[in-house]
mmCIF file of C-alpha atoms in Angstrom:
data_model
loop_
_atom_site.group_PDB
_atom_site.id
_atom_site.type_symbol
_atom_site.label_atom_id
_atom_site.label_comp_id
_atom_site.label_asym_id
_atom_site.label_seq_id
_atom_site.Cartn_x
_atom_site.Cartn_y
_atom_site.Cartn_z
ATOM 1 C CA GLY A 1 -15.360 -29.369 31.329
ATOM 2 C CA GLU A 2 -17.086 -27.010 28.867
ATOM 3 C CA ILE A 3 -15.106 -25.711 26.208
ATOM 4 C CA VAL A 4 -16.557 -22.468 24.272
ATOM 5 C CA GLY A 5 -15.560 -21.552 20.689
ATOM 6 C CA ILE A 6 -15.692 -17.344 20.387
ATOM 7 C CA ALA A 7 -14.225 -15.165 17.633
ATOM 8 C CA ASP A 8 -14.073 -11.846 18.216
ATOM 9 C CA THR A 9 -11.274 -8.302 18.305
ATOM 10 C CA GLY A 10 -9.006 -10.554 20.895
ATOM 11 C CA ILE A 11 -8.056 -11.098 24.692
ATOM 12 C CA ASP A 12 -6.022 -9.045 26.604
ATOM 13 C CA MET A 13 -4.454 -12.205 28.031
ATOM 14 C CA SER A 14 -2.670 -10.386 31.079
ATOM 15 C CA LEU A 15 -5.794 -9.732 32.248
ATOM 16 C CA CYS A 16 -6.325 -11.588 35.615
ATOM 17 C CA PHE A 17 -9.245 -13.417 34.131
ATOM 18 C CA PHE A 18 -7.552 -15.021 31.263
ATOM 19 C CA LYS A 19 -3.983 -15.382 32.730
ATOM 20 C CA ASP A 20 -2.338 -18.556 33.635
ATOM 21 C CA PRO A 21 1.009 -17.840 35.363
ATOM 22 C CA SER A 22 1.816 -21.313 35.066
ATOM 23 C CA HIS A 23 1.423 -21.383 30.880
ATOM 24 C CA LEU A 24 2.291 -18.991 28.327
ATOM 25 C CA ALA A 25 -0.237 -18.137 26.292
ATOM 26 C CA PRO A 26 -1.071 -20.559 23.710
ATOM 27 C CA TYR A 27 -0.926 -18.246 20.045
ATOM 28 C CA ASN A 28 -1.625 -19.988 17.346
ATOM 29 C CA SER A 29 -1.001 -23.183 19.165
ATOM 30 C CA GLN A 30 -2.717 -25.646 21.838
ATOM 31 C CA SER A 31 -1.991 -25.709 25.513
ATOM 32 C CA PRO A 32 -4.792 -28.074 26.862
ATOM 33 C CA ALA A 33 -2.931 -27.460 30.496
ATOM 34 C CA HIS A 34 -3.702 -23.204 30.303
ATOM 35 C CA ARG A 35 -6.000 -22.665 33.222
ATOM 36 C CA LYS A 36 -8.443 -20.712 30.514
ATOM 37 C CA VAL A 37 -7.285 -20.393 26.861
ATOM 38 C CA ILE A 38 -6.760 -24.057 25.154
ATOM 39 C CA SER A 39 -6.149 -22.070 21.958
ATOM 40 C CA TYR A 40 -5.736 -18.622 20.471
ATOM 41 C CA ARG A 41 -5.800 -18.350 16.640
ATOM 42 C CA TYR A 42 -4.773 -15.480 14.017
ATOM 43 C CA ASP A 43 -3.058 -14.755 10.865
ATOM 44 C CA LYS A 44 -1.730 -12.146 8.897
ATOM 45 C CA THR A 45 -5.201 -11.814 7.285
ATOM 46 C CA TRP A 46 -7.500 -11.461 10.280
ATOM 47 C CA GLY A 47 -6.471 -11.176 14.028
ATOM 48 C CA SER A 48 -3.384 -10.653 16.194
ATOM 49 C CA ARG A 49 -1.809 -10.729 19.839
ATOM 50 C CA ARG A 50 -3.479 -8.037 21.073
ATOM 51 C CA ASP A 51 -7.439 -6.980 22.321
ATOM 52 C CA GLU A 52 -7.247 -3.288 20.448
ATOM 53 C CA GLU A 53 -10.842 -2.577 20.470
ATOM 54 C CA GLY A 54 -11.576 -4.065 24.048
ATOM 55 C CA HIS A 55 -14.829 -5.515 22.895
ATOM 56 C CA GLY A 56 -13.579 -9.091 22.859
ATOM 57 C CA SER A 57 -12.170 -8.696 26.464
ATOM 58 C CA HIS A 58 -15.579 -7.677 27.647
ATOM 59 C CA THR A 59 -17.381 -10.598 25.950
ATOM 60 C CA THR A 60 -15.542 -13.229 26.521
ATOM 61 C CA GLY A 61 -14.671 -12.342 30.431
ATOM 62 C CA SER A 62 -18.610 -12.290 30.716
ATOM 63 C CA ILE A 63 -19.223 -15.972 29.488
ATOM 64 C CA CYS A 64 -16.457 -17.832 31.235
ATOM 65 C CA GLY A 65 -13.535 -15.094 32.788
ATOM 66 C CA SER A 66 -12.271 -16.438 36.281
ATOM 67 C CA THR A 67 -9.493 -14.929 38.344
ATOM 68 C CA THR A 68 -7.864 -17.115 40.536
ATOM 69 C CA THR A 69 -7.234 -13.681 43.047
ATOM 70 C CA ALA A 70 -10.132 -12.937 45.998
ATOM 71 C CA GLY A 71 -10.432 -9.655 45.109
ATOM 72 C CA PRO A 72 -12.272 -9.711 41.466
ATOM 73 C CA ALA A 73 -13.590 -13.165 41.483
ATOM 74 C CA GLU A 74 -17.383 -11.574 41.918
ATOM 75 C CA PHE A 75 -16.796 -10.197 38.374
ATOM 76 C CA GLY A 76 -16.403 -13.350 36.894
ATOM 77 C CA GLY A 77 -17.983 -14.979 34.292
ATOM 78 C CA MET A 78 -21.206 -16.942 33.787
ATOM 79 C CA ALA A 79 -19.396 -19.795 33.222
ATOM 80 C CA PRO A 80 -16.278 -19.515 35.177
ATOM 81 C CA GLU A 81 -15.089 -23.415 34.860
ATOM 82 C CA ALA A 82 -15.431 -23.221 31.261
ATOM 83 C CA LYS A 83 -12.354 -22.966 28.778
ATOM 84 C CA LEU A 84 -11.957 -21.102 25.746
ATOM 85 C CA ILE A 85 -10.878 -21.582 21.982
ATOM 86 C CA PHE A 86 -10.732 -17.938 20.907
ATOM 87 C CA ASP A 87 -10.162 -16.931 17.044
ATOM 88 C CA ASP A 88 -9.179 -13.421 16.917
ATOM 89 C CA ILE A 89 -10.518 -11.763 14.053
ATOM 90 C CA TYR A 90 -9.966 -8.043 14.385
ATOM 91 C CA VAL A 91 -8.180 -6.604 11.365
ATOM 92 C CA ASN A 92 -7.929 -2.555 10.210
ATOM 93 C CA ASP A 93 -10.214 -1.419 12.911
ATOM 94 C CA GLU A 94 -13.176 -3.715 12.214
ATOM 95 C CA LEU A 95 -14.312 -7.411 12.529
ATOM 96 C CA SER A 96 -13.507 -9.462 9.349
ATOM 97 C CA PRO A 97 -14.553 -13.078 9.840
ATOM 98 C CA PRO A 98 -13.411 -15.464 7.377
ATOM 99 C CA ASP A 99 -15.585 -16.064 4.467
ATOM 100 C CA ASP A 100 -16.716 -19.422 5.014
ATOM 101 C CA LEU A 101 -17.090 -20.062 8.750
ATOM 102 C CA TYR A 102 -17.461 -23.696 8.476
ATOM 103 C CA HIS A 103 -14.223 -24.714 7.543
ATOM 104 C CA ASP A 104 -12.142 -21.682 8.785
ATOM 105 C CA LEU A 105 -14.072 -20.659 11.765
ATOM 106 C CA PHE A 106 -16.215 -23.666 13.209
ATOM 107 C CA LYS A 107 -13.970 -26.887 12.307
ATOM 108 C CA GLN A 108 -10.904 -26.814 14.212
ATOM 109 C CA PRO A 109 -12.600 -25.364 17.488
ATOM 110 C CA TYR A 110 -15.118 -28.411 16.827
ATOM 111 C CA ASP A 111 -12.302 -30.949 16.560
ATOM 112 C CA GLU A 112 -10.498 -29.255 19.660
ATOM 113 C CA GLY A 113 -13.801 -29.971 21.698
ATOM 114 C CA ALA A 114 -15.684 -26.725 21.325
ATOM 115 C CA ARG A 115 -19.218 -27.386 21.298
ATOM 116 C CA ILE A 116 -20.702 -24.170 21.730
ATOM 117 C CA ARG A 117 -19.929 -21.397 19.752
ATOM 118 C CA SER A 118 -20.962 -17.671 21.235
ATOM 119 C CA GLU A 119 -20.652 -14.863 18.990
ATOM 120 C CA SER A 120 -21.511 -11.278 19.659
ATOM 121 C CA TRP A 121 -20.912 -9.895 15.918
ATOM 122 C CA GLY A 122 -22.641 -9.700 12.530
ATOM 123 C CA GLY A 123 -23.962 -7.894 9.894
ATOM 124 C CA ASP A 124 -26.707 -5.887 8.889
ATOM 125 C CA SER A 125 -28.409 -7.891 6.541
ATOM 126 C CA ILE A 126 -31.927 -9.011 7.610
ATOM 127 C CA PHE A 127 -31.909 -11.947 5.175
ATOM 128 C CA TYR A 128 -30.620 -15.077 4.787
ATOM 129 C CA THR A 129 -27.304 -15.184 3.967
ATOM 130 C CA SER A 130 -24.572 -17.464 3.227
ATOM 131 C CA SER A 131 -22.642 -17.115 6.293
ATOM 132 C CA ALA A 132 -26.511 -17.885 8.227
ATOM 133 C CA ARG A 133 -26.591 -21.062 5.705
ATOM 134 C CA GLU A 134 -23.059 -21.842 6.624
ATOM 135 C CA VAL A 135 -23.989 -21.829 10.434
ATOM 136 C CA ASP A 136 -27.385 -24.121 9.850
ATOM 137 C CA ALA A 137 -24.954 -26.251 7.496
ATOM 138 C CA PHE A 138 -22.476 -27.014 10.240
ATOM 139 C CA ALA A 139 -24.873 -27.672 12.911
ATOM 140 C CA ARG A 140 -26.915 -29.924 10.867
ATOM 141 C CA ASP A 141 -23.426 -31.956 9.974
ATOM 142 C CA HIS A 142 -22.449 -32.138 13.905
ATOM 143 C CA ARG A 143 -25.729 -32.449 16.045
ATOM 144 C CA ASP A 144 -24.219 -31.429 19.252
ATOM 145 C CA PHE A 145 -23.192 -28.335 18.103
ATOM 146 C CA LEU A 146 -24.933 -25.195 19.236
ATOM 147 C CA ALA A 147 -23.987 -21.508 17.924
ATOM 148 C CA VAL A 148 -25.049 -18.517 20.236
ATOM 149 C CA TRP A 149 -25.353 -15.420 18.331
ATOM 150 C CA ALA A 150 -26.300 -11.985 19.094
ATOM 151 C CA ALA A 151 -29.553 -10.519 17.381
ATOM 152 C CA GLY A 152 -27.797 -6.985 16.819
ATOM 153 C CA ASN A 153 -28.001 -3.978 17.963
ATOM 154 C CA GLU A 154 -30.169 -2.167 15.796
ATOM 155 C CA GLY A 155 -33.612 -3.122 18.225
ATOM 156 C CA THR A 156 -34.862 0.459 18.151
ATOM 157 C CA LEU A 157 -36.493 -0.477 14.958
ATOM 158 C CA GLY A 158 -39.283 -3.186 15.821
ATOM 159 C CA MET A 159 -39.488 -5.765 13.165
ATOM 160 C CA TYR A 160 -36.334 -6.914 10.384
ATOM 161 C CA THR A 161 -34.082 -5.964 13.270
ATOM 162 C CA ILE A 162 -32.026 -9.310 13.517
ATOM 163 C CA GLY A 163 -28.633 -9.537 11.448
ATOM 164 C CA SER A 164 -27.099 -11.963 9.718
ATOM 165 C CA PRO A 165 -25.939 -14.582 11.053
ATOM 166 C CA ALA A 166 -28.702 -14.643 13.433
ATOM 167 C CA THR A 167 -31.073 -15.344 10.666
ATOM 168 C CA ALA A 168 -29.756 -19.113 10.932
ATOM 169 C CA LYS A 169 -32.409 -21.088 12.024
ATOM 170 C CA ASN A 170 -29.974 -24.169 13.757
ATOM 171 C CA MET A 171 -28.696 -21.611 16.196
ATOM 172 C CA LEU A 172 -29.807 -19.947 19.537
ATOM 173 C CA CYS A 173 -30.387 -16.125 18.913
ATOM 174 C CA VAL A 174 -30.497 -13.971 21.532
ATOM 175 C CA GLY A 175 -31.189 -10.146 22.203
ATOM 176 C CA ALA A 176 -30.443 -7.585 24.978
ATOM 177 C CA GLN A 177 -31.582 -8.326 27.924
ATOM 178 C CA GLN A 178 -32.627 -4.753 28.952
ATOM 179 C CA SER A 179 -35.745 -4.730 26.666
ATOM 180 C CA THR A 180 -38.074 -5.530 28.708
ATOM 181 C CA ALA A 181 -41.073 -3.011 29.096
ATOM 182 C CA GLU A 182 -40.287 -2.106 32.809
ATOM 183 C CA SER A 183 -36.397 -1.802 31.677
ATOM 184 C CA LEU A 184 -37.237 0.585 28.961
ATOM 185 C CA LEU A 185 -39.664 2.616 31.047
ATOM 186 C CA LYS A 186 -36.710 2.751 34.053
ATOM 187 C CA GLN A 187 -34.028 3.592 31.029
ATOM 188 C CA ALA A 188 -36.094 6.769 29.679
ATOM 189 C CA ASN A 189 -38.897 8.839 31.111
ATOM 190 C CA GLU A 190 -39.272 10.133 27.829
ATOM 191 C CA LYS A 191 -41.335 6.437 26.594
ATOM 192 C CA LEU A 192 -44.767 5.170 27.667
ATOM 193 C CA PHE A 193 -46.746 2.432 26.699
ATOM 194 C CA VAL A 194 -49.821 2.308 24.559
ATOM 195 C CA LYS A 195 -51.917 -0.360 24.495
ATOM 196 C CA PHE A 196 -54.755 -1.345 21.802
ATOM 197 C CA VAL A 197 -57.466 -3.027 22.370
ATOM 198 C CA ALA A 198 -60.179 -4.244 19.992
ATOM 199 C CA ALA A 199 -63.325 -3.865 21.045
ATOM 200 C CA SER A 200 -64.980 -6.560 19.519
ATOM 201 C CA SER A 201 -62.177 -9.397 19.322
ATOM 202 C CA GLY A 202 -60.300 -8.450 22.469
ATOM 203 C CA VAL A 203 -56.936 -8.811 20.848
ATOM 204 C CA GLU A 204 -54.428 -6.466 22.224
ATOM 205 C CA GLN A 205 -51.446 -4.805 20.724
ATOM 206 C CA GLU A 206 -48.509 -3.049 23.185
ATOM 207 C CA VAL A 207 -46.577 -0.634 21.890
ATOM 208 C CA LEU A 208 -43.718 1.420 22.737
ATOM 209 C CA ALA A 209 -44.247 5.232 21.888
ATOM 210 C CA SER A 210 -42.202 8.236 22.321
ATOM 211 C CA TRP A 211 -43.705 11.026 23.995
ATOM 212 C CA ALA A 212 -43.394 14.676 21.879
ATOM 213 C CA ALA A 213 -41.766 17.804 23.269
ATOM 214 C CA PHE A 214 -44.955 19.731 23.469
ATOM 215 C CA GLY A 215 -47.988 18.876 24.907
ATOM 216 C CA GLY A 216 -49.398 17.533 28.108
ATOM 217 C CA ARG A 217 -48.647 13.871 29.832
ATOM 218 C CA GLY A 218 -50.680 11.526 30.881
ATOM 219 C CA ALA A 219 -53.078 8.702 30.075
ATOM 220 C CA ILE A 220 -53.718 7.702 26.515
ATOM 221 C CA THR A 221 -57.625 6.805 27.035
ATOM 222 C CA GLY A 222 -60.333 6.555 24.005
ATOM 223 C CA THR A 223 -61.479 5.533 20.561
ATOM 224 C CA LEU A 224 -58.885 5.472 18.297
ATOM 225 C CA VAL A 225 -59.634 6.707 15.022
ATOM 226 C CA LEU A 226 -57.888 7.721 11.729
ATOM 227 C CA GLY A 227 -57.161 11.172 10.881
ATOM 228 C CA SER A 228 -59.013 12.460 7.929
ATOM 229 C CA PRO A 229 -56.622 14.064 5.834
ATOM 230 C CA ARG A 230 -54.557 11.159 6.897
ATOM 231 C CA ASP A 231 -51.633 13.347 7.895
ATOM 232 C CA ALA A 232 -53.653 15.804 9.853
ATOM 233 C CA CYS A 233 -52.060 18.894 7.904
ATOM 234 C CA GLY A 234 -55.750 20.586 7.447
ATOM 235 C CA PRO A 235 -58.599 20.600 9.398
ATOM 236 C CA LEU A 236 -60.184 17.842 10.650
ATOM 237 C CA GLY A 237 -63.349 16.406 10.854
ATOM 238 C CA GLU A 238 -66.034 15.281 13.539
ATOM 239 C CA ALA A 239 -64.859 11.962 13.708
ATOM 240 C CA VAL A 240 -61.572 12.652 15.935
ATOM 241 C CA SER A 241 -64.040 14.488 18.092
ATOM 242 C CA GLY A 242 -63.617 12.961 22.031
ATOM 243 C CA LYS A 243 -61.332 10.395 20.533
ATOM 244 C CA VAL A 244 -57.670 9.540 20.185
ATOM 245 C CA ALA A 245 -56.342 10.573 16.177
ATOM 246 C CA LEU A 246 -53.994 8.122 14.757
ATOM 247 C CA VAL A 247 -52.374 10.398 12.189
ATOM 248 C CA GLU A 248 -49.361 9.653 9.914
ATOM 249 C CA ARG A 249 -46.017 11.396 9.800
ATOM 250 C CA GLY A 250 -44.887 13.678 6.866
ATOM 251 C CA THR A 251 -46.032 16.643 4.782
ATOM 252 C CA CYS A 252 -47.020 19.345 7.744
ATOM 253 C CA THR A 253 -44.829 19.849 11.408
ATOM 254 C CA PHE A 254 -45.793 17.789 13.889
ATOM 255 C CA SER A 255 -46.765 21.091 16.038
ATOM 256 C CA GLU A 256 -48.889 21.807 13.077
ATOM 257 C CA LYS A 257 -50.606 18.362 13.567
ATOM 258 C CA ALA A 258 -51.029 18.724 16.927
ATOM 259 C CA ALA A 259 -52.742 21.565 16.090
ATOM 260 C CA ALA A 260 -55.432 20.371 14.160
ATOM 261 C CA VAL A 261 -55.995 17.559 15.976
ATOM 262 C CA GLN A 262 -56.498 19.836 19.047
ATOM 263 C CA ALA A 263 -58.992 21.509 17.173
ATOM 264 C CA ALA A 264 -61.301 19.261 15.934
ATOM 265 C CA GLY A 265 -61.505 18.240 19.342
ATOM 266 C CA ALA A 266 -59.316 14.417 19.921
ATOM 267 C CA VAL A 267 -58.086 14.061 23.957
ATOM 268 C CA ALA A 268 -54.888 12.946 22.374
ATOM 269 C CA MET A 269 -52.684 12.361 19.338
ATOM 270 C CA LEU A 270 -50.352 9.596 18.212
ATOM 271 C CA VAL A 271 -48.526 9.747 15.320
ATOM 272 C CA TYR A 272 -46.897 6.802 13.544
ATOM 273 C CA ASP A 273 -43.977 7.322 11.094
ATOM 274 C CA ASN A 274 -44.184 6.973 7.333
ATOM 275 C CA GLU A 275 -41.349 4.698 6.853
ATOM 276 C CA PHE A 276 -39.564 2.237 8.485
ATOM 277 C CA THR A 277 -37.104 3.649 10.781
ATOM 278 C CA PRO A 278 -36.510 4.378 14.511
ATOM 279 C CA THR A 279 -39.439 5.862 16.469
ATOM 280 C CA VAL A 280 -39.107 9.492 15.697
ATOM 281 C CA VAL A 281 -39.464 11.961 18.413
ATOM 282 C CA MET A 282 -41.441 14.662 17.897
ATOM 283 C CA GLY A 283 -39.553 17.935 18.637
ATOM 284 C CA GLY A 284 -40.733 21.444 17.510
ATOM 285 C CA LYS A 285 -43.000 24.141 20.053
ATOM 286 C CA ALA A 286 -46.402 24.043 20.623
ATOM 287 C CA PRO A 287 -47.229 26.153 23.183
ATOM 288 C CA GLY A 288 -51.030 25.982 22.710
ATOM 289 C CA VAL A 289 -50.944 22.772 22.704
ATOM 290 C CA THR A 290 -52.292 20.547 25.609
ATOM 291 C CA ILE A 291 -52.849 17.459 24.864
ATOM 292 C CA PRO A 292 -50.976 14.465 25.319
ATOM 293 C CA CYS A 293 -48.728 13.538 21.855
ATOM 294 C CA ALA A 294 -46.880 10.699 21.349
ATOM 295 C CA SER A 295 -45.001 8.781 18.093
ATOM 296 C CA ILE A 296 -44.802 5.508 17.007
ATOM 297 C CA SER A 297 -43.064 3.400 14.687
ATOM 298 C CA SER A 298 -44.226 2.432 11.677
ATOM 299 C CA HIS A 299 -45.003 -1.096 11.959
ATOM 300 C CA ASP A 300 -46.894 -0.208 15.179
ATOM 301 C CA GLY A 301 -49.147 2.058 13.088
ATOM 302 C CA GLU A 302 -49.664 -0.503 10.889
ATOM 303 C CA ALA A 303 -50.584 -2.867 13.449
ATOM 304 C CA ALA A 304 -52.736 -0.646 14.955
ATOM 305 C CA LYS A 305 -54.673 0.217 11.682
ATOM 306 C CA VAL A 306 -54.738 -4.050 10.623
ATOM 307 C CA LEU A 307 -56.337 -3.930 14.180
ATOM 308 C CA MET A 308 -59.157 -1.406 13.950
ATOM 309 C CA GLY A 309 -60.458 -2.846 10.461
ATOM 310 C CA ALA A 310 -63.720 -1.760 10.798
ATOM 311 C CA GLU A 311 -64.001 -1.995 15.041
ATOM 312 C CA SER A 312 -63.755 0.175 17.562
ATOM 313 C CA VAL A 313 -60.068 0.401 18.988
ATOM 314 C CA THR A 314 -59.397 1.972 22.368
ATOM 315 C CA GLY A 315 -55.971 3.688 22.819
#
């Protein structure tokens, strides 16, 4: 008996997961007797009767798609007995939701029984925008309403990667299910996890790193120290000898950094980014470099430095 409200690129109503042989597709109308789709809204400003991109059929089918035939039943959605109230917001090759989510997107489906919304779209802004505020306002005024929103597609950045309206407070923001440490390692052999442990306090921070195109690969273990110079673009002092050198990206090439770090006697090199971008993969060639070399994000590098403070940190 649950009804889910969804807005997306469209639904292919000819698919077996949505089609009802006994009832027409309810375009800009209501059909409570339709086995799956109660209403399919669109207008000349946004939407159509088609799913030109396929995204909407995928997300909607994943939620509550179901079929009356035996063959594809195993591919049904997570809530196959639920029904839909759908809004097609795809126009000019992009998702174009209405400016007023409260009144133009949420209200009518809610009045028709949709107490849950599931949305797999959003903007690039990491801030609390007017759209996020409209989600919060509707949830505040309708206490039995729950919006479930995708976090975004930029998870490799680490912090500041949730895009509005998922930045709202009165909603359930959902990230990708394949973002666990184990699954990432399965997906990419070019990644490794490095754990920083503050020696005196025992505080830990585990970060995802990317192997360099050069150097050895193996356990990165030892006391973590900052390089001096910090970018390792010159001879390093004895402080890094026998330790893991944490150095900053920039000024010289990665291979030059690695050569300088190895020459100073370090057992490994970690390079943290000098700007908040996805973790860079260190390319290039360094035939003489044998120590393990890996890169981490700017955020993770800053976190490691905070952990270090005046303490010894094991990487």
